[in-house]
Amino acid sequence: MLLVDADQPEPMRSGARELALFLTPEPGAEAKEVEETIEGMLLRLEEFCSLADLIRSDTSQILEENIPVLKAKLTEMRGIYAKVDRLEKSPAPVPVTYELPTLYRTEDYFPVDAGEA
């Protein structure tokens, strides 16, 4: 219960002021909560930045290792394409007559009558 002092002319305002101070949450607790929230956000931001740096370094390493290999393969493939182009431009194809060996002839295994053919 609030006591009324003799030197305070307005006991109602004085009591309300004391009650407001009593009911107001501690400003230090709010500040701690805000600081903890900020620290958590900074920690997450630091983790994100380190992850981005890791991805960037991995990408650079992969590019530095694989691009020279790809360039070498490209040069090799250009040589192969040039050879294929030269073969395609050959003067005239030579007719190839190739007889299958008698071992693989189907007529030997499945004889056909002259009347059925």
C-alpha positions as a Markdown table, in Angstrom:
| # | Residue | x | y | z |
|---|---|---|---|---|
| 1 | Met | 0.0 | 0.0 | 0.0 |
| 2 | Leu | 1.2 | 3.5 | -0.8 |
| 3 | Leu | 1.8 | 5.9 | 2.0 |
| 4 | Val | 1.1 | 9.6 | 1.5 |
| 5 | Asp | 3.9 | 11.9 | 2.5 |
| 6 | Ala | 3.1 | 15.2 | 4.0 |
| 7 | Asp | 5.4 | 17.1 | 1.7 |
| 8 | Gln | 3.8 | 15.7 | -1.5 |
| 9 | Pro | 0.7 | 17.7 | -2.3 |
| 10 | Glu | -0.7 | 15.2 | -4.8 |
| 11 | Pro | -0.7 | 11.7 | -3.4 |
| 12 | Met | -2.6 | 10.2 | -6.3 |
| 13 | Arg | 0.0 | 11.3 | -8.9 |
| 14 | Ser | 2.9 | 10.2 | -6.6 |
| 15 | Gly | 1.3 | 6.8 | -6.1 |
| 16 | Ala | 0.7 | 6.4 | -9.8 |
| 17 | Arg | 4.3 | 7.3 | -10.6 |
| 18 | Glu | 5.6 | 4.8 | -8.1 |
| 19 | Leu | 3.2 | 2.1 | -9.4 |
| 20 | Ala | 4.3 | 2.9 | -13.0 |
| 21 | Leu | 8.0 | 2.5 | -12.0 |
| 22 | Phe | 7.1 | -0.8 | -10.2 |
| 23 | Leu | 5.2 | -2.2 | -13.2 |
| 24 | Thr | 7.7 | -1.1 | -15.9 |
| 25 | Pro | 9.9 | -4.0 | -16.9 |
| 26 | Glu | 13.5 | -3.7 | -16.2 |
| 27 | Pro | 15.3 | -1.9 | -19.0 |
| 28 | Gly | 18.4 | -4.0 | -18.6 |
| 29 | Ala | 16.4 | -7.2 | -19.4 |
| 30 | Glu | 15.1 | -5.7 | -22.6 |
| 31 | Ala | 18.6 | -4.5 | -23.6 |
| 32 | Lys | 20.0 | -8.0 | -22.9 |
| 33 | Glu | 17.3 | -9.6 | -25.1 |
| 34 | Val | 18.0 | -7.1 | -27.9 |
| 35 | Glu | 21.8 | -7.8 | -27.6 |
| 36 | Glu | 21.2 | -11.5 | -27.7 |
| 37 | Thr | 19.1 | -11.2 | -30.8 |
| 38 | Ile | 21.7 | -9.0 | -32.5 |
| 39 | Glu | 24.5 | -11.5 | -31.6 |
| 40 | Gly | 22.4 | -14.3 | -33.0 |
| 41 | Met | 21.9 | -12.4 | -36.2 |
| 42 | Leu | 25.6 | -11.5 | -36.5 |
| 43 | Leu | 26.5 | -15.2 | -35.9 |
| 44 | Arg | 24.1 | -16.2 | -38.7 |
| 45 | Leu | 25.5 | -13.5 | -41.0 |
| 46 | Glu | 29.1 | -14.7 | -40.3 |
| 47 | Glu | 28.1 | -18.3 | -41.0 |
| 48 | Phe | 26.5 | -17.2 | -44.3 |
| 49 | Cys | 29.6 | -15.2 | -45.3 |
| 50 | Ser | 31.9 | -18.1 | -44.5 |
| 51 | Leu | 29.7 | -20.4 | -46.6 |
| 52 | Ala | 29.7 | -17.9 | -49.5 |
| 53 | Asp | 33.5 | -17.7 | -49.3 |
| 54 | Leu | 33.8 | -21.5 | -49.2 |
| 55 | Ile | 31.6 | -21.8 | -52.3 |
| 56 | Arg | 33.6 | -19.1 | -54.1 |
| 57 | Ser | 36.9 | -20.7 | -53.4 |
| 58 | Asp | 35.6 | -24.1 | -54.4 |
| 59 | Thr | 34.3 | -22.7 | -57.7 |
| 60 | Ser | 37.6 | -21.0 | -58.4 |
| 61 | Gln | 39.5 | -24.2 | -57.6 |
| 62 | Ile | 37.3 | -26.2 | -59.9 |
| 63 | Leu | 37.6 | -23.7 | -62.7 |
| 64 | Glu | 41.4 | -23.5 | -62.4 |
| 65 | Glu | 41.7 | -27.3 | -62.5 |
| 66 | Asn | 39.1 | -28.2 | -65.1 |
| 67 | Ile | 39.4 | -25.3 | -67.7 |
| 68 | Pro | 42.9 | -26.3 | -68.8 |
| 69 | Val | 41.7 | -29.9 | -69.2 |
| 70 | Leu | 38.7 | -28.8 | -71.2 |
| 71 | Lys | 40.9 | -26.7 | -73.4 |
| 72 | Ala | 43.2 | -29.6 | -74.2 |
| 73 | Lys | 40.2 | -31.8 | -75.0 |
| 74 | Leu | 38.8 | -29.1 | -77.2 |
| 75 | Thr | 42.0 | -28.9 | -79.2 |
| 76 | Glu | 42.1 | -32.7 | -79.5 |
| 77 | Met | 38.5 | -32.8 | -80.7 |
| 78 | Arg | 39.2 | -30.1 | -83.3 |
| 79 | Gly | 41.9 | -32.4 | -84.7 |
| 80 | Ile | 39.5 | -35.3 | -84.8 |
| 81 | Tyr | 36.9 | -33.2 | -86.6 |
| 82 | Ala | 39.5 | -32.1 | -89.1 |
| 83 | Lys | 40.3 | -35.7 | -89.9 |
| 84 | Val | 36.6 | -36.6 | -90.2 |
| 85 | Asp | 36.1 | -33.7 | -92.6 |
| 86 | Arg | 39.1 | -34.9 | -94.7 |
| 87 | Leu | 37.7 | -38.4 | -94.8 |
| 88 | Glu | 34.3 | -37.2 | -95.9 |
| 89 | Lys | 35.9 | -35.3 | -98.8 |
| 90 | Ser | 37.6 | -38.3 | -100.1 |
| 91 | Pro | 37.4 | -38.6 | -104.0 |
| 92 | Ala | 35.1 | -41.6 | -104.5 |
| 93 | Pro | 34.1 | -44.4 | -102.3 |
| 94 | Val | 35.5 | -47.8 | -103.2 |
| 95 | Pro | 32.7 | -50.4 | -103.6 |
| 96 | Val | 33.1 | -53.1 | -101.0 |
| 97 | Thr | 31.9 | -56.5 | -101.8 |
| 98 | Tyr | 32.0 | -58.7 | -98.8 |
| 99 | Glu | 30.7 | -62.2 | -98.7 |
| 100 | Leu | 29.8 | -63.7 | -95.4 |
| 101 | Pro | 31.5 | -66.9 | -94.6 |
| 102 | Thr | 29.5 | -70.0 | -95.3 |
| 103 | Leu | 29.3 | -70.6 | -91.6 |
| 104 | Tyr | 26.9 | -67.8 | -91.2 |
| 105 | Arg | 24.6 | -68.4 | -94.1 |
| 106 | Thr | 21.0 | -68.9 | -93.1 |
| 107 | Glu | 20.2 | -71.1 | -96.1 |
| 108 | Asp | 22.4 | -73.8 | -94.6 |
| 109 | Tyr | 20.4 | -73.9 | -91.4 |
| 110 | Phe | 17.0 | -73.0 | -92.8 |
| 111 | Pro | 16.7 | -74.5 | -96.3 |
| 112 | Val | 14.1 | -72.9 | -98.6 |
| 113 | Asp | 12.2 | -74.9 | -101.2 |
| 114 | Ala | 12.2 | -73.5 | -104.7 |
| 115 | Gly | 8.5 | -73.4 | -104.7 |
| 116 | Glu | 8.2 | -71.4 | -101.4 |
| 117 | Ala | 10.6 | -68.7 | -102.5 |
